[in-house]
Amino acid sequence: DAEITQSPRHKITETGRQVTLACHQTWNHNNMFWYRQDLGHGLRLIHYSYGVHDTNKGEVSDGYSVSRSNTEDLPLTLESAASSQTSVYFCASSERPGLEVFEQYFGPGTRLTVT
Amino acid sequence: GDSVTQMEGPVTLSEEAFLTINCTYTATGYPSLFWYVQYPGEGLQLLLKATKADDKGSNKGFEATYRKETTSFHLEKGSVQVSDSAVYFCALSDLAMDSSYKLIFGSGTRLLVRP
C-alpha cells in the first residue's frame, strides 16, 4: 500500500544546530507540504512543492528550507534550530488537481524539541 | 486573507450524545471545505469534504453542510462513541486565492467522549 513516512518520529536537539527532518511518500504525488502544529494555532504551512525542483514558502517559512530532487522526498531543514521551533511537524502529499477537489495525505508526524 | 474559525475546545460529551462543532470561514473565492480528524499520536485523516454551496459531506456518521449564506461548515454527529475522541480540524482550499492548492486550517477542536 502507498504511504507517507516521516523520520525521525522524535528528535531532541540543541539551539543552533542544523536539523533535517525526512519525508518520503510512495503515492507518486506531485504536491508535498510541510506543516507545524502548535497548540492554539492548528496547522501552519511552512513550505510546499508542486513538483521536482519546485519549492515555495508558506506562512511560517523563516528559519526553514526544503529541496525537491525527486518525486518521493521533501526533506525539511532547520538551518540553526531555535527554541521557538519546538513543535510537531507534519508532512503531507496530494495529487496534482485538475478541477477536482484533492485530499492531502498526512504522515505520522515528527516531534522536535529544541533545548 | 482567507481564514477558518472553529469553536474553542475541549468539547466533553457522554457516549450517544449529539455533537456539533462549529466552523466558519472567510474566503475571497469559492473554496472547497474539509473536516480532518487527528487521533492521538497520529497524523490527520480526511473525514469529509464539500466542494460547493449546499453540498453535504458525510462519513462514519458525521455530516457537514456547506452553507454559503452563513459561511459555515458545522460538523455534526447524532450519537458519538468513545472512539470518536480526537481533534477535529476544519479547513478550506481556495483555488482563486493565488492559483495554489494549499489548505488553510482552523485551530482544531478537541473532542472527549466519556463512557
GROMACS .gro file of C-alpha atoms in nm:
model
  230
    1ASP     CA    1   0.000   0.000   0.000
    2ALA     CA    2   0.109   0.353  -0.072
    3GLU     CA    3   0.206   0.556   0.232
    4ILE     CA    4   0.383   0.864   0.359
    5THR     CA    5   0.651   0.823   0.625
    6GLN     CA    6   0.847   1.064   0.839
    7SER     CA    7   1.172   1.021   1.027
    8PRO     CA    8   1.274   1.052   1.295
    9ARG     CA    9   0.950   1.036   1.494
   10HIS     CA   10   1.110   1.213   1.788
   11LYS     CA   11   1.414   1.438   1.795
   12ILE     CA   12   1.584   1.641   2.064
   13THR     CA   13   1.846   1.890   1.953
   14GLU     CA   14   2.033   2.192   2.084
   15THR     CA   15   1.989   2.553   1.990
   16GLY     CA   16   2.199   2.648   1.690
   17ARG     CA   17   2.232   2.300   1.542
   18GLN     CA   18   2.120   2.213   1.190
   19VAL     CA   19   1.842   1.956   1.181
   20THR     CA   20   1.686   1.773   0.886
   21LEU     CA   21   1.350   1.600   0.902
   22ALA     CA   22   1.277   1.343   0.634
   23CYS     CA   23   0.953   1.288   0.447
   24HIS     CA   24   0.904   1.007   0.196
   25GLN     CA   25   0.585   0.923   0.005
   26THR     CA   26   0.508   0.631  -0.223
   27TRP     CA   27   0.183   0.777  -0.362
   28ASN     CA   28   0.372   0.926  -0.658
   29HIS     CA   29   0.210   1.258  -0.574
   30ASN     CA   30   0.338   1.577  -0.729
   31ASN     CA   31   0.240   1.802  -0.437
   32MET     CA   32   0.413   1.786  -0.100
   33PHE     CA   33   0.372   2.008   0.206
   34TRP     CA   34   0.532   2.068   0.544
   35TYR     CA   35   0.327   2.196   0.839
   36ARG     CA   36   0.397   2.267   1.201
   37GLN     CA   37   0.135   2.208   1.467
   38ASP     CA   38   0.127   2.420   1.780
   39LEU     CA   39  -0.139   2.445   2.048
   40GLY     CA   40  -0.388   2.717   1.963
   41HIS     CA   41  -0.263   2.759   1.607
   42GLY     CA   42  -0.376   2.445   1.433
   43LEU     CA   43  -0.152   2.357   1.139
   44ARG     CA   44   0.053   2.626   0.972
   45LEU     CA   45   0.218   2.581   0.634
   46ILE     CA   46   0.598   2.605   0.628
   47HIS     CA   47   0.695   2.515   0.270
   48TYR     CA   48   0.539   2.333  -0.021
   49SER     CA   49   0.636   2.187  -0.356
   50TYR     CA   50   0.434   2.119  -0.668
   51GLY     CA   51   0.697   1.903  -0.834
   52VAL     CA   52   1.065   1.821  -0.872
   53HIS     CA   53   1.287   2.129  -0.829
   54ASP     CA   54   0.985   2.341  -0.730
   55THR     CA   55   0.968   2.488  -0.378
   56ASN     CA   56   0.755   2.766  -0.230
   57LYS     CA   57   0.737   2.946   0.101
   58GLY     CA   58   0.438   2.911   0.329
   59GLU     CA   59   0.321   3.143   0.604
   60VAL     CA   60   0.590   3.046   0.858
   61SER     CA   61   0.896   2.973   0.642
   62ASP     CA   62   1.160   3.178   0.826
   63GLY     CA   63   1.439   2.954   0.956
   64TYR     CA   64   1.337   2.657   0.738
   65SER     CA   65   1.435   2.532   0.393
   66VAL     CA   66   1.335   2.247   0.163
   67SER     CA   67   1.462   2.093  -0.157
   68ARG     CA   68   1.289   1.859  -0.401
   69SER     CA   69   1.528   1.644  -0.603
   70ASN     CA   70   1.282   1.363  -0.675
   71THR     CA   71   0.909   1.296  -0.656
   72GLU     CA   72   0.918   1.086  -0.338
   73ASP     CA   73   1.110   1.305  -0.091
   74LEU     CA   74   1.083   1.652   0.058
   75PRO     CA   75   1.331   1.695   0.345
   76LEU     CA   76   1.283   1.991   0.579
   77THR     CA   77   1.596   2.158   0.717
   78LEU     CA   78   1.620   2.387   1.016
   79GLU     CA   79   1.936   2.582   0.941
   80SER     CA   80   2.002   2.688   1.302
   81ALA     CA   81   1.748   2.544   1.542
   82ALA     CA   82   1.576   2.780   1.785
   83SER     CA   83   1.359   2.706   2.087
   84SER     CA   84   1.065   2.864   1.902
   85GLN     CA   85   1.089   2.578   1.654
   86THR     CA   86   0.994   2.321   1.916
   87SER     CA   87   0.681   2.174   1.763
   88VAL     CA   88   0.524   1.875   1.594
   89TYR     CA   89   0.596   1.867   1.221
   90PHE     CA   90   0.372   1.703   0.965
   91CYS     CA   91   0.445   1.621   0.606
   92ALA     CA   92   0.161   1.577   0.357
   93SER     CA   93   0.118   1.500  -0.011
   94SER     CA   94  -0.156   1.524  -0.270
   95GLU     CA   95  -0.223   1.460  -0.635
   96ARG     CA   96  -0.193   1.741  -0.883
   97PRO     CA   97  -0.555   1.852  -0.904
   98GLY     CA   98  -0.745   1.942  -1.213
   99LEU     CA   99  -1.085   2.081  -1.136
  100GLU     CA  100  -1.147   1.814  -0.875
  101VAL     CA  101  -1.116   1.851  -0.503
  102PHE     CA  102  -0.796   1.700  -0.377
  103GLU     CA  103  -0.718   1.529  -0.048
  104GLN     CA  104  -0.393   1.572   0.139
  105TYR     CA  105  -0.246   1.255   0.294
  106PHE     CA  106  -0.053   1.314   0.614
  107GLY     CA  107   0.245   1.144   0.766
  108PRO     CA  108   0.253   1.043   1.136
  109GLY     CA  109   0.448   1.350   1.244
  110THR     CA  110   0.787   1.429   1.399
  111ARG     CA  111   0.804   1.575   1.748
  112LEU     CA  112   1.102   1.811   1.764
  113THR     CA  113   1.233   1.958   2.086
  114VAL     CA  114   1.499   2.230   2.076
  115THR     CA  115   1.677   2.279   2.411
  116GLY     CA  116  -0.679   3.678   0.359
  117ASP     CA  117  -0.870   3.354   0.381
  118SER     CA  118  -0.924   3.210   0.728
  119VAL     CA  119  -1.108   2.943   0.925
  120THR     CA  120  -1.251   2.984   1.273
  121GLN     CA  121  -1.350   2.692   1.493
  122MET     CA  122  -1.516   2.677   1.830
  123GLU     CA  123  -1.283   2.650   2.126
  124GLY     CA  124  -1.245   2.315   2.289
  125PRO     CA  125  -1.229   2.084   2.457
  126VAL     CA  126  -1.578   1.952   2.399
  127THR     CA  127  -1.670   1.684   2.650
  128LEU     CA  128  -1.972   1.463   2.584
  129SER     CA  129  -2.119   1.143   2.713
  130GLU     CA  130  -2.146   0.846   2.478
  131GLU     CA  131  -2.451   0.863   2.247
  132ALA     CA  132  -2.481   1.241   2.285
  133PHE     CA  133  -2.531   1.472   1.986
  134LEU     CA  134  -2.224   1.652   1.859
  135THR     CA  135  -2.189   1.989   1.690
  136ILE     CA  136  -1.855   2.154   1.624
  137ASN     CA  137  -1.891   2.498   1.470
  138CYS     CA  138  -1.676   2.618   1.181
  139THR     CA  139  -1.699   2.944   0.990
  140TYR     CA  140  -1.476   3.068   0.714
  141THR     CA  141  -1.368   3.377   0.525
  142ALA     CA  142  -1.270   3.337   0.162
  143THR     CA  143  -1.236   3.560  -0.140
  144GLY     CA  144  -1.332   3.297  -0.396
  145TYR     CA  145  -1.530   2.974  -0.394
  146PRO     CA  146  -1.348   2.744  -0.157
  147SER     CA  147  -1.376   2.373  -0.102
  148LEU     CA  148  -1.430   2.282   0.262
  149PHE     CA  149  -1.295   1.991   0.463
  150TRP     CA  150  -1.305   1.828   0.803
  151TYR     CA  151  -0.993   1.641   0.908
  152VAL     CA  152  -0.960   1.425   1.221
  153GLN     CA  153  -0.647   1.356   1.423
  154TYR     CA  154  -0.650   1.058   1.658
  155PRO     CA  155  -0.397   1.057   1.944
  156GLY     CA  156  -0.041   1.012   1.823
  157GLU     CA  157  -0.136   1.007   1.456
  158GLY     CA  158  -0.139   1.236   1.155
  159LEU     CA  159  -0.451   1.397   1.012
  160GLN     CA  160  -0.704   1.200   0.809
  161LEU     CA  161  -0.970   1.341   0.582
  162LEU     CA  162  -1.312   1.288   0.741
  163LEU     CA  163  -1.539   1.456   0.484
  164LYS     CA  164  -1.546   1.731   0.225
  165ALA     CA  165  -1.778   1.956   0.023
  166THR     CA  166  -1.695   2.145  -0.293
  167LYS     CA  167  -1.985   2.382  -0.349
  168ALA     CA  168  -2.272   2.555  -0.174
  169ASP     CA  169  -2.540   2.326  -0.026
  170ASP     CA  170  -2.323   2.016  -0.069
  171LYS     CA  171  -2.337   1.779   0.226
  172GLY     CA  172  -2.029   1.577   0.310
  173SER     CA  173  -2.073   1.264   0.518
  174ASN     CA  174  -1.861   0.979   0.653
  175LYS     CA  175  -1.869   0.746   0.956
  176GLY     CA  176  -2.192   0.904   1.080
  177PHE     CA  177  -2.050   1.258   1.064
  178GLU     CA  178  -2.210   1.522   0.842
  179ALA     CA  179  -2.141   1.880   0.744
  180THR     CA  180  -2.327   2.105   0.501
  181TYR     CA  181  -2.160   2.385   0.303
  182ARG     CA  182  -2.363   2.699   0.384
  183LYS     CA  183  -2.252   2.987   0.166
  184GLU     CA  184  -2.506   3.230   0.309
  185THR     CA  185  -2.367   3.190   0.660
  186THR     CA  186  -2.011   3.097   0.551
  187SER     CA  187  -2.029   2.791   0.774
  188PHE     CA  188  -1.946   2.421   0.764
  189HIS     CA  189  -2.051   2.284   1.103
  190LEU     CA  190  -1.969   1.923   1.187
  191GLU     CA  191  -2.247   1.708   1.337
  192LYS     CA  192  -2.295   1.353   1.456
  193GLY     CA  193  -2.613   1.215   1.603
  194SER     CA  194  -2.461   0.972   1.853
  195VAL     CA  195  -2.094   0.991   1.946
  196GLN     CA  196  -1.883   0.699   2.062
  197VAL     CA  197  -1.576   0.684   2.283
  198SER     CA  198  -1.375   0.601   1.971
  199ASP     CA  199  -1.465   0.944   1.826
  200SER     CA  200  -1.240   1.112   2.083
  201ALA     CA  201  -0.990   1.307   1.873
  202VAL     CA  202  -0.902   1.654   1.750
  203TYR     CA  203  -1.113   1.782   1.461
  204PHE     CA  204  -0.987   2.041   1.214
  205CYS     CA  205  -1.193   2.243   0.972
  206ALA     CA  206  -1.004   2.353   0.661
  207LEU     CA  207  -1.054   2.526   0.328
  208SER     CA  208  -0.884   2.528  -0.006
  209ASP     CA  209  -0.939   2.830  -0.226
  210LEU     CA  210  -0.804   2.794  -0.577
  211ALA     CA  211  -0.897   3.152  -0.654
  212MET     CA  212  -0.677   3.279  -0.375
  213ASP     CA  213  -0.347   3.256  -0.559
  214SER     CA  214  -0.382   2.970  -0.803
  215SER     CA  215  -0.244   2.734  -0.543
  216TYR     CA  216  -0.388   2.431  -0.372
  217LYS     CA  217  -0.294   2.497  -0.015
  218LEU     CA  218  -0.510   2.409   0.281
  219ILE     CA  219  -0.588   2.667   0.548
  220PHE     CA  220  -0.673   2.507   0.882
  221GLY     CA  221  -0.868   2.617   1.182
  222SER     CA  222  -0.706   2.581   1.524
  223GLY     CA  223  -0.871   2.245   1.594
  224THR     CA  224  -1.133   2.131   1.846
  225ARG     CA  225  -1.058   1.851   2.087
  226LEU     CA  226  -1.349   1.612   2.148
  227LEU     CA  227  -1.352   1.387   2.452
  228VAL     CA  228  -1.629   1.129   2.476
  229ARG     CA  229  -1.684   0.965   2.814
  230PRO     CA  230  -1.840   0.618   2.851
   0.00000   0.00000   0.00000
